[in-house]
Amino acid sequence: MSLIIKVKQCKGCSVCVDFCPKKVLALDEVGKITVVNESACIKCGQCEMRCPDYAIFVEK
């Protein structure tokens, strides 16, 4: 997996979803971040850089 998500740290702000250029991320039914299209991830790091809660990391 190229994305590491710390669900307990996610407050569901959707900043990572908004900044993902490939629409890899979404909020699930309980409002936490989830990966919906990992194969589209280009590892740009926008989600990691923008997350105010340090809940998502990109493995390079």
mmCIF file of the N, C-alpha and C atoms, coordinates in Angstrom:
data_MODEL
# 
_entry.id   MODEL 
# 
loop_
_atom_site.group_PDB 
_atom_site.id 
_atom_site.type_symbol 
_atom_site.label_atom_id 
_atom_site.label_alt_id 
_atom_site.label_comp_id 
_atom_site.label_asym_id 
_atom_site.label_entity_id 
_atom_site.label_seq_id 
_atom_site.pdbx_PDB_ins_code 
_atom_site.Cartn_x 
_atom_site.Cartn_y 
_atom_site.Cartn_z 
_atom_site.occupancy 
_atom_site.B_iso_or_equiv 
_atom_site.pdbx_formal_charge 
_atom_site.auth_seq_id 
_atom_site.auth_comp_id 
_atom_site.auth_asym_id 
_atom_site.auth_atom_id 
_atom_site.pdbx_PDB_model_num 
ATOM 1   N N  . MET A 1 1  ? 0.848   -1.186 0.000  1.00 0.00 ? 1  MET A N  1 
ATOM 2   C CA . MET A 1 1  ? 0.000   0.000  0.000  1.00 0.00 ? 1  MET A CA 1 
ATOM 3   C C  . MET A 1 1  ? 0.887   1.241  0.000  1.00 0.00 ? 1  MET A C  1 
ATOM 4   N N  . SER A 1 2  ? 0.570   2.195  -0.820 1.00 0.00 ? 2  SER A N  1 
ATOM 5   C CA . SER A 1 2  ? 1.385   3.400  -0.905 1.00 0.00 ? 2  SER A CA 1 
ATOM 6   C C  . SER A 1 2  ? 0.895   4.507  0.030  1.00 0.00 ? 2  SER A C  1 
ATOM 7   N N  . LEU A 1 3  ? -0.304  4.347  0.582  1.00 0.00 ? 3  LEU A N  1 
ATOM 8   C CA . LEU A 1 3  ? -0.836  5.332  1.520  1.00 0.00 ? 3  LEU A CA 1 
ATOM 9   C C  . LEU A 1 3  ? -1.053  4.691  2.883  1.00 0.00 ? 3  LEU A C  1 
ATOM 10  N N  . ILE A 1 4  ? -0.610  5.382  3.918  1.00 0.00 ? 4  ILE A N  1 
ATOM 11  C CA . ILE A 1 4  ? -0.836  4.929  5.283  1.00 0.00 ? 4  ILE A CA 1 
ATOM 12  C C  . ILE A 1 4  ? -1.810  5.914  5.918  1.00 0.00 ? 4  ILE A C  1 
ATOM 13  N N  . ILE A 1 5  ? -2.925  5.391  6.413  1.00 0.00 ? 5  ILE A N  1 
ATOM 14  C CA . ILE A 1 5  ? -3.955  6.236  7.008  1.00 0.00 ? 5  ILE A CA 1 
ATOM 15  C C  . ILE A 1 5  ? -4.112  5.877  8.475  1.00 0.00 ? 5  ILE A C  1 
ATOM 16  N N  . LYS A 1 6  ? -4.031  6.884  9.320  1.00 0.00 ? 6  LYS A N  1 
ATOM 17  C CA . LYS A 1 6  ? -4.252  6.706  10.754 1.00 0.00 ? 6  LYS A CA 1 
ATOM 18  C C  . LYS A 1 6  ? -5.669  7.195  11.040 1.00 0.00 ? 6  LYS A C  1 
ATOM 19  N N  . VAL A 1 7  ? -6.614  6.273  10.929 1.00 0.00 ? 7  VAL A N  1 
ATOM 20  C CA . VAL A 1 7  ? -8.034  6.593  11.013 1.00 0.00 ? 7  VAL A CA 1 
ATOM 21  C C  . VAL A 1 7  ? -8.394  7.266  12.333 1.00 0.00 ? 7  VAL A C  1 
ATOM 22  N N  . LYS A 1 8  ? -7.784  6.838  13.422 1.00 0.00 ? 8  LYS A N  1 
ATOM 23  C CA . LYS A 1 8  ? -8.099  7.428  14.729 1.00 0.00 ? 8  LYS A CA 1 
ATOM 24  C C  . LYS A 1 8  ? -7.724  8.900  14.803 1.00 0.00 ? 8  LYS A C  1 
ATOM 25  N N  . GLN A 1 9  ? -6.734  9.326  14.030 1.00 0.00 ? 9  GLN A N  1 
ATOM 26  C CA . GLN A 1 9  ? -6.311  10.724 14.027 1.00 0.00 ? 9  GLN A CA 1 
ATOM 27  C C  . GLN A 1 9  ? -7.150  11.578 13.080 1.00 0.00 ? 9  GLN A C  1 
ATOM 28  N N  . CYS A 1 10 ? -7.822  10.968 12.132 1.00 0.00 ? 10 CYS A N  1 
ATOM 29  C CA . CYS A 1 10 ? -8.606  11.691 11.129 1.00 0.00 ? 10 CYS A CA 1 
ATOM 30  C C  . CYS A 1 10 ? -9.866  12.272 11.757 1.00 0.00 ? 10 CYS A C  1 
ATOM 31  N N  . LYS A 1 11 ? -10.065 13.584 11.541 1.00 0.00 ? 11 LYS A N  1 
ATOM 32  C CA . LYS A 1 11 ? -11.282 14.214 12.052 1.00 0.00 ? 11 LYS A CA 1 
ATOM 33  C C  . LYS A 1 11 ? -12.315 14.445 10.941 1.00 0.00 ? 11 LYS A C  1 
ATOM 34  N N  . GLY A 1 12 ? -11.987 14.002 9.732  1.00 0.00 ? 12 GLY A N  1 
ATOM 35  C CA . GLY A 1 12 ? -12.937 14.076 8.633  1.00 0.00 ? 12 GLY A CA 1 
ATOM 36  C C  . GLY A 1 12 ? -13.095 15.448 8.016  1.00 0.00 ? 12 GLY A C  1 
ATOM 37  N N  . CYS A 1 13 ? -12.036 16.228 7.999  1.00 0.00 ? 13 CYS A N  1 
ATOM 38  C CA . CYS A 1 13 ? -12.123 17.594 7.466  1.00 0.00 ? 13 CYS A CA 1 
ATOM 39  C C  . CYS A 1 13 ? -12.199 17.626 5.942  1.00 0.00 ? 13 CYS A C  1 
ATOM 40  N N  . SER A 1 14 ? -11.783 16.570 5.279  1.00 0.00 ? 14 SER A N  1 
ATOM 41  C CA . SER A 1 14 ? -11.773 16.374 3.825  1.00 0.00 ? 14 SER A CA 1 
ATOM 42  C C  . SER A 1 14 ? -10.772 17.242 3.065  1.00 0.00 ? 14 SER A C  1 
ATOM 43  N N  . VAL A 1 15 ? -9.811  17.838 3.748  1.00 0.00 ? 15 VAL A N  1 
ATOM 44  C CA . VAL A 1 15 ? -8.784  18.630 3.072  1.00 0.00 ? 15 VAL A CA 1 
ATOM 45  C C  . VAL A 1 15 ? -8.002  17.743 2.099  1.00 0.00 ? 15 VAL A C  1 
ATOM 46  N N  . CYS A 1 16 ? -7.649  16.539 2.526  1.00 0.00 ? 16 CYS A N  1 
ATOM 47  C CA . CYS A 1 16 ? -6.889  15.633 1.662  1.00 0.00 ? 16 CYS A CA 1 
ATOM 48  C C  . CYS A 1 16 ? -7.699  15.241 0.424  1.00 0.00 ? 16 CYS A C  1 
ATOM 49  N N  . VAL A 1 17 ? -8.981  15.046 0.614  1.00 0.00 ? 17 VAL A N  1 
ATOM 50  C CA . VAL A 1 17 ? -9.866  14.705 -0.508 1.00 0.00 ? 17 VAL A CA 1 
ATOM 51  C C  . VAL A 1 17 ? -9.891  15.860 -1.514 1.00 0.00 ? 17 VAL A C  1 
ATOM 52  N N  . ASP A 1 18 ? -10.002 17.065 -1.011 1.00 0.00 ? 18 ASP A N  1 
ATOM 53  C CA . ASP A 1 18 ? -10.086 18.248 -1.867 1.00 0.00 ? 18 ASP A CA 1 
ATOM 54  C C  . ASP A 1 18 ? -8.806  18.498 -2.666 1.00 0.00 ? 18 ASP A C  1 
ATOM 55  N N  . PHE A 1 19 ? -7.649  18.183 -2.084 1.00 0.00 ? 19 PHE A N  1 
ATOM 56  C CA . PHE A 1 19 ? -6.383  18.467 -2.746 1.00 0.00 ? 19 PHE A CA 1 
ATOM 57  C C  . PHE A 1 19 ? -5.842  17.328 -3.594 1.00 0.00 ? 19 PHE A C  1 
ATOM 58  N N  . CYS A 1 20 ? -6.438  16.138 -3.497 1.00 0.00 ? 20 CYS A N  1 
ATOM 59  C CA . CYS A 1 20 ? -5.948  15.000 -4.288 1.00 0.00 ? 20 CYS A CA 1 
ATOM 60  C C  . CYS A 1 20 ? -6.278  15.206 -5.771 1.00 0.00 ? 20 CYS A C  1 
ATOM 61  N N  . PRO A 1 21 ? -5.251  15.333 -6.616 1.00 0.00 ? 21 PRO A N  1 
ATOM 62  C CA . PRO A 1 21 ? -5.508  15.586 -8.042 1.00 0.00 ? 21 PRO A CA 1 
ATOM 63  C C  . PRO A 1 21 ? -6.087  14.390 -8.791 1.00 0.00 ? 21 PRO A C  1 
ATOM 64  N N  . LYS A 1 22 ? -5.959  13.200 -8.233 1.00 0.00 ? 22 LYS A N  1 
ATOM 65  C CA . LYS A 1 22 ? -6.420  11.983 -8.914 1.00 0.00 ? 22 LYS A CA 1 
ATOM 66  C C  . LYS A 1 22 ? -7.649  11.362 -8.266 1.00 0.00 ? 22 LYS A C  1 
ATOM 67  N N  . LYS A 1 23 ? -8.230  12.030 -7.277 1.00 0.00 ? 23 LYS A N  1 
ATOM 68  C CA . LYS A 1 23 ? -9.450  11.554 -6.600 1.00 0.00 ? 23 LYS A CA 1 
ATOM 69  C C  . LYS A 1 23 ? -9.279  10.150 -6.025 1.00 0.00 ? 23 LYS A C  1 
ATOM 70  N N  . VAL A 1 24 ? -8.156  9.955  -5.344 1.00 0.00 ? 24 VAL A N  1 
ATOM 71  C CA . VAL A 1 24 ? -7.827  8.668  -4.738 1.00 0.00 ? 24 VAL A CA 1 
ATOM 72  C C  . VAL A 1 24 ? -8.548  8.493  -3.397 1.00 0.00 ? 24 VAL A C  1 
ATOM 73  N N  . LEU A 1 25 ? -8.858  9.591  -2.743 1.00 0.00 ? 25 LEU A N  1 
ATOM 74  C CA . LEU A 1 25 ? -9.411  9.559  -1.387 1.00 0.00 ? 25 LEU A CA 1 
ATOM 75  C C  . LEU A 1 25 ? -10.862 10.013 -1.335 1.00 0.00 ? 25 LEU A C  1 
ATOM 76  N N  . ALA A 1 26 ? -11.556 9.547  -0.308 1.00 0.00 ? 26 ALA A N  1 
ATOM 77  C CA . ALA A 1 26 ? -12.941 9.960  -0.067 1.00 0.00 ? 26 ALA A CA 1 
ATOM 78  C C  . ALA A 1 26 ? -13.225 9.796  1.420  1.00 0.00 ? 26 ALA A C  1 
ATOM 79  N N  . LEU A 1 27 ? -14.319 10.365 1.873  1.00 0.00 ? 27 LEU A N  1 
ATOM 80  C CA . LEU A 1 27 ? -14.760 10.149 3.238  1.00 0.00 ? 27 LEU A CA 1 
ATOM 81  C C  . LEU A 1 27 ? -15.729 8.975  3.237  1.00 0.00 ? 27 LEU A C  1 
ATOM 82  N N  . ASP A 1 28 ? -15.590 8.093  4.219  1.00 0.00 ? 28 ASP A N  1 
ATOM 83  C CA . ASP A 1 28 ? -16.478 6.933  4.305  1.00 0.00 ? 28 ASP A CA 1 
ATOM 84  C C  . ASP A 1 28 ? -17.783 7.311  5.002  1.00 0.00 ? 28 ASP A C  1 
ATOM 85  N N  . GLU A 1 29 ? -18.624 6.308  5.276  1.00 0.00 ? 29 GLU A N  1 
ATOM 86  C CA . GLU A 1 29 ? -19.950 6.552  5.839  1.00 0.00 ? 29 GLU A CA 1 
ATOM 87  C C  . GLU A 1 29 ? -19.918 7.139  7.247  1.00 0.00 ? 29 GLU A C  1 
ATOM 88  N N  . VAL A 1 30 ? -18.780 7.002  7.952  1.00 0.00 ? 30 VAL A N  1 
ATOM 89  C CA . VAL A 1 30 ? -18.666 7.595  9.287  1.00 0.00 ? 30 VAL A CA 1 
ATOM 90  C C  . VAL A 1 30 ? -17.831 8.872  9.282  1.00 0.00 ? 30 VAL A C  1 
ATOM 91  N N  . GLY A 1 31 ? -17.480 9.355  8.090  1.00 0.00 ? 31 GLY A N  1 
ATOM 92  C CA . GLY A 1 31 ? -16.768 10.621 7.957  1.00 0.00 ? 31 GLY A CA 1 
ATOM 93  C C  . GLY A 1 31 ? -15.269 10.550 8.145  1.00 0.00 ? 31 GLY A C  1 
ATOM 94  N N  . LYS A 1 32 ? -14.687 9.376  7.945  1.00 0.00 ? 32 LYS A N  1 
ATOM 95  C CA . LYS A 1 32 ? -13.236 9.203  8.047  1.00 0.00 ? 32 LYS A CA 1 
ATOM 96  C C  . LYS A 1 32 ? -12.662 8.955  6.661  1.00 0.00 ? 32 LYS A C  1 
ATOM 97  N N  . ILE A 1 33 ? -11.394 9.282  6.510  1.00 0.00 ? 33 ILE A N  1 
ATOM 98  C CA . ILE A 1 33 ? -10.750 9.148  5.209  1.00 0.00 ? 33 ILE A CA 1 
ATOM 99  C C  . ILE A 1 33 ? -10.589 7.676  4.820  1.00 0.00 ? 33 ILE A C  1 
ATOM 100 N N  . THR A 1 34 ? -10.761 7.416  3.544  1.00 0.00 ? 34 THR A N  1 
ATOM 101 C CA . THR A 1 34 ? -10.574 6.071  3.012  1.00 0.00 ? 34 THR A CA 1 
ATOM 102 C C  . THR A 1 34 ? -10.013 6.170  1.597  1.00 0.00 ? 34 THR A C  1 
ATOM 103 N N  . VAL A 1 35 ? -9.308  5.141  1.182  1.00 0.00 ? 35 VAL A N  1 
ATOM 104 C CA . VAL A 1 35 ? -8.739  5.079  -0.163 1.00 0.00 ? 35 VAL A CA 1 
ATOM 105 C C  . VAL A 1 35 ? -9.770  4.416  -1.069 1.00 0.00 ? 35 VAL A C  1 
ATOM 106 N N  . VAL A 1 36 ? -10.128 5.088  -2.157 1.00 0.00 ? 36 VAL A N  1 
ATOM 107 C CA . VAL A 1 36 ? -11.123 4.541  -3.078 1.00 0.00 ? 36 VAL A CA 1 
ATOM 108 C C  . VAL A 1 36 ? -10.536 4.141  -4.432 1.00 0.00 ? 36 VAL A C  1 
ATOM 109 N N  . ASN A 1 37 ? -9.329  4.615  -4.742 1.00 0.00 ? 37 ASN A N  1 
ATOM 110 C CA . ASN A 1 37 ? -8.727  4.306  -6.038 1.00 0.00 ? 37 ASN A CA 1 
ATOM 111 C C  . ASN A 1 37 ? -7.206  4.378  -5.925 1.00 0.00 ? 37 ASN A C  1 
ATOM 112 N N  . GLU A 1 38 ? -6.633  3.470  -5.146 1.00 0.00 ? 38 GLU A N  1 
ATOM 113 C CA . GLU A 1 38 ? -5.192  3.520  -4.878 1.00 0.00 ? 38 GLU A CA 1 
ATOM 114 C C  . GLU A 1 38 ? -4.341  3.424  -6.138 1.00 0.00 ? 38 GLU A C  1 
ATOM 115 N N  . SER A 1 39 ? -4.788  2.699  -7.131 1.00 0.00 ? 39 SER A N  1 
ATOM 116 C CA . SER A 1 39 ? -3.999  2.534  -8.355 1.00 0.00 ? 39 SER A CA 1 
ATOM 117 C C  . SER A 1 39 ? -3.821  3.850  -9.114 1.00 0.00 ? 39 SER A C  1 
ATOM 118 N N  . ALA A 1 40 ? -4.657  4.833  -8.845 1.00 0.00 ? 40 ALA A N  1 
ATOM 119 C CA . ALA A 1 40 ? -4.541  6.133  -9.497 1.00 0.00 ? 40 ALA A CA 1 
ATOM 120 C C  . ALA A 1 40 ? -3.567  7.065  -8.784 1.00 0.00 ? 40 ALA A C  1 
ATOM 121 N N  . CYS A 1 41 ? -3.126  6.688  -7.588 1.00 0.00 ? 41 CYS A N  1 
ATOM 122 C CA . CYS A 1 41 ? -2.249  7.545  -6.782 1.00 0.00 ? 41 CYS A CA 1 
ATOM 123 C C  . CYS A 1 41 ? -0.920  7.780  -7.493 1.00 0.00 ? 41 CYS A C  1 
ATOM 124 N N  . ILE A 1 42 ? -0.519  9.051  -7.616 1.00 0.00 ? 42 ILE A N  1 
ATOM 125 C CA . ILE A 1 42 ? 0.756   9.408  -8.245 1.00 0.00 ? 42 ILE A CA 1 
ATOM 126 C C  . ILE A 1 42 ? 1.805   9.783  -7.198 1.00 0.00 ? 42 ILE A C  1 
ATOM 127 N N  . LYS A 1 43 ? 1.475   9.586  -5.922 1.00 0.00 ? 43 LYS A N  1 
ATOM 128 C CA . LYS A 1 43 ? 2.382   9.850  -4.802 1.00 0.00 ? 43 LYS A CA 1 
ATOM 129 C C  . LYS A 1 43 ? 2.897   11.283 -4.797 1.00 0.00 ? 43 LYS A C  1 
ATOM 130 N N  . CYS A 1 44 ? 2.013   12.217 -5.097 1.00 0.00 ? 44 CYS A N  1 
ATOM 131 C CA . CYS A 1 44 ? 2.402   13.627 -5.125 1.00 0.00 ? 44 CYS A CA 1 
ATOM 132 C C  . CYS A 1 44 ? 2.608   14.201 -3.724 1.00 0.00 ? 44 CYS A C  1 
ATOM 133 N N  . GLY A 1 45 ? 1.961   13.593 -2.721 1.00 0.00 ? 45 GLY A N  1 
ATOM 134 C CA . GLY A 1 45 ? 2.134   14.026 -1.347 1.00 0.00 ? 45 GLY A CA 1 
ATOM 135 C C  . GLY A 1 45 ? 1.236   15.167 -0.903 1.00 0.00 ? 45 GLY A C  1 
ATOM 136 N N  . GLN A 1 46 ? 0.335   15.612 -1.764 1.00 0.00 ? 46 GLN A N  1 
ATOM 137 C CA . GLN A 1 46 ? -0.561  16.712 -1.395 1.00 0.00 ? 46 GLN A CA 1 
ATOM 138 C C  . GLN A 1 46 ? -1.403  16.372 -0.170 1.00 0.00 ? 46 GLN A C  1 
ATOM 139 N N  . CYS A 1 47 ? -1.886  15.150 -0.093 1.00 0.00 ? 47 CYS A N  1 
ATOM 140 C CA . CYS A 1 47 ? -2.712  14.747 1.049  1.00 0.00 ? 47 CYS A CA 1 
ATOM 141 C C  . CYS A 1 47 ? -1.911  14.809 2.342  1.00 0.00 ? 47 CYS A C  1 
ATOM 142 N N  . GLU A 1 48 ? -0.704  14.304 2.297  1.00 0.00 ? 48 GLU A N  1 
ATOM 143 C CA . GLU A 1 48 ? 0.156   14.297 3.482  1.00 0.00 ? 48 GLU A CA 1 
ATOM 144 C C  . GLU A 1 48 ? 0.516   15.711 3.917  1.00 0.00 ? 48 GLU A C  1 
ATOM 145 N N  . MET A 1 49 ? 0.874   16.559 2.970  1.00 0.00 ? 49 MET A N  1 
ATOM 146 C CA . MET A 1 49 ? 1.269   17.931 3.293  1.00 0.00 ? 49 MET A CA 1 
ATOM 147 C C  . MET A 1 49 ? 0.117   18.763 3.841  1.00 0.00 ? 49 MET A C  1 
ATOM 148 N N  . ARG A 1 50 ? -1.085  18.510 3.378  1.00 0.00 ? 50 ARG A N  1 
ATOM 149 C CA . ARG A 1 50 ? -2.238  19.335 3.745  1.00 0.00 ? 50 ARG A CA 1 
ATOM 150 C C  . ARG A 1 50 ? -2.994  18.863 4.982  1.00 0.00 ? 50 ARG A C  1 
ATOM 151 N N  . CYS A 1 51 ? -2.794  17.616 5.393  1.00 0.00 ? 51 CYS A N  1 
ATOM 152 C CA . CYS A 1 51 ? -3.555  17.071 6.517  1.00 0.00 ? 51 CYS A CA 1 
ATOM 153 C C  . CYS A 1 51 ? -3.175  17.778 7.823  1.00 0.00 ? 51 CYS A C  1 
ATOM 154 N N  . PRO A 1 52 ? -4.136  18.460 8.449  1.00 0.00 ? 52 PRO A N  1 
ATOM 155 C CA . PRO A 1 52 ? -3.826  19.175 9.691  1.00 0.00 ? 52 PRO A CA 1 
ATOM 156 C C  . PRO A 1 52 ? -3.659  18.245 10.895 1.00 0.00 ? 52 PRO A C  1 
ATOM 157 N N  . ASP A 1 53 ? -4.047  16.994 10.752 1.00 0.00 ? 53 ASP A N  1 
ATOM 158 C CA . ASP A 1 53 ? -4.002  16.054 11.873 1.00 0.00 ? 53 ASP A CA 1 
ATOM 159 C C  . ASP A 1 53 ? -2.927  14.976 11.718 1.00 0.00 ? 53 ASP A C  1 
ATOM 160 N N  . TYR A 1 54 ? -2.107  15.074 10.666 1.00 0.00 ? 54 TYR A N  1 
ATOM 161 C CA . TYR A 1 54 ? -1.055  14.086 10.403 1.00 0.00 ? 54 TYR A CA 1 
ATOM 162 C C  . TYR A 1 54 ? -1.634  12.676 10.385 1.00 0.00 ? 54 TYR A C  1 
ATOM 163 N N  . ALA A 1 55 ? -2.742  12.514 9.682  1.00 0.00 ? 55 ALA A N  1 
ATOM 164 C CA . ALA A 1 55 ? -3.433  11.237 9.657  1.00 0.00 ? 55 ALA A CA 1 
ATOM 165 C C  . ALA A 1 55 ? -3.167  10.431 8.377  1.00 0.00 ? 55 ALA A C  1 
ATOM 166 N N  . ILE A 1 56 ? -2.434  10.993 7.437  1.00 0.00 ? 56 ILE A N  1 
ATOM 167 C CA . ILE A 1 56 ? -2.178  10.281 6.186  1.00 0.00 ? 56 ILE A CA 1 
ATOM 168 C C  . ILE A 1 56 ? -0.733  10.495 5.759  1.00 0.00 ? 56 ILE A C  1 
ATOM 169 N N  . PHE A 1 57 ? -0.118  9.398  5.313  1.00 0.00 ? 57 PHE A N  1 
ATOM 170 C CA . PHE A 1 57 ? 1.276   9.435  4.907  1.00 0.00 ? 57 PHE A CA 1 
ATOM 171 C C  . PHE A 1 57 ? 1.439   8.701  3.585  1.00 0.00 ? 57 PHE A C  1 
ATOM 172 N N  . VAL A 1 58 ? 2.335   9.205  2.751  1.00 0.00 ? 58 VAL A N  1 
ATOM 173 C CA . VAL A 1 58 ? 2.596   8.599  1.447  1.00 0.00 ? 58 VAL A CA 1 
ATOM 174 C C  . VAL A 1 58 ? 3.920   7.869  1.521  1.00 0.00 ? 58 VAL A C  1 
ATOM 175 N N  . GLU A 1 59 ? 3.897   6.566  1.242  1.00 0.00 ? 59 GLU A N  1 
ATOM 176 C CA . GLU A 1 59 ? 5.132   5.784  1.162  1.00 0.00 ? 59 GLU A CA 1 
ATOM 177 C C  . GLU A 1 59 ? 5.754   6.053  -0.197 1.00 0.00 ? 59 GLU A C  1 
ATOM 178 N N  . LYS A 1 60 ? 6.994   6.452  -0.200 1.00 0.00 ? 60 LYS A N  1 
ATOM 179 C CA . LYS A 1 60 ? 7.677   6.772  -1.454 1.00 0.00 ? 60 LYS A CA 1 
ATOM 180 C C  . LYS A 1 60 ? 8.446   5.566  -1.959 1.00 0.00 ? 60 LYS A C  1 
# 
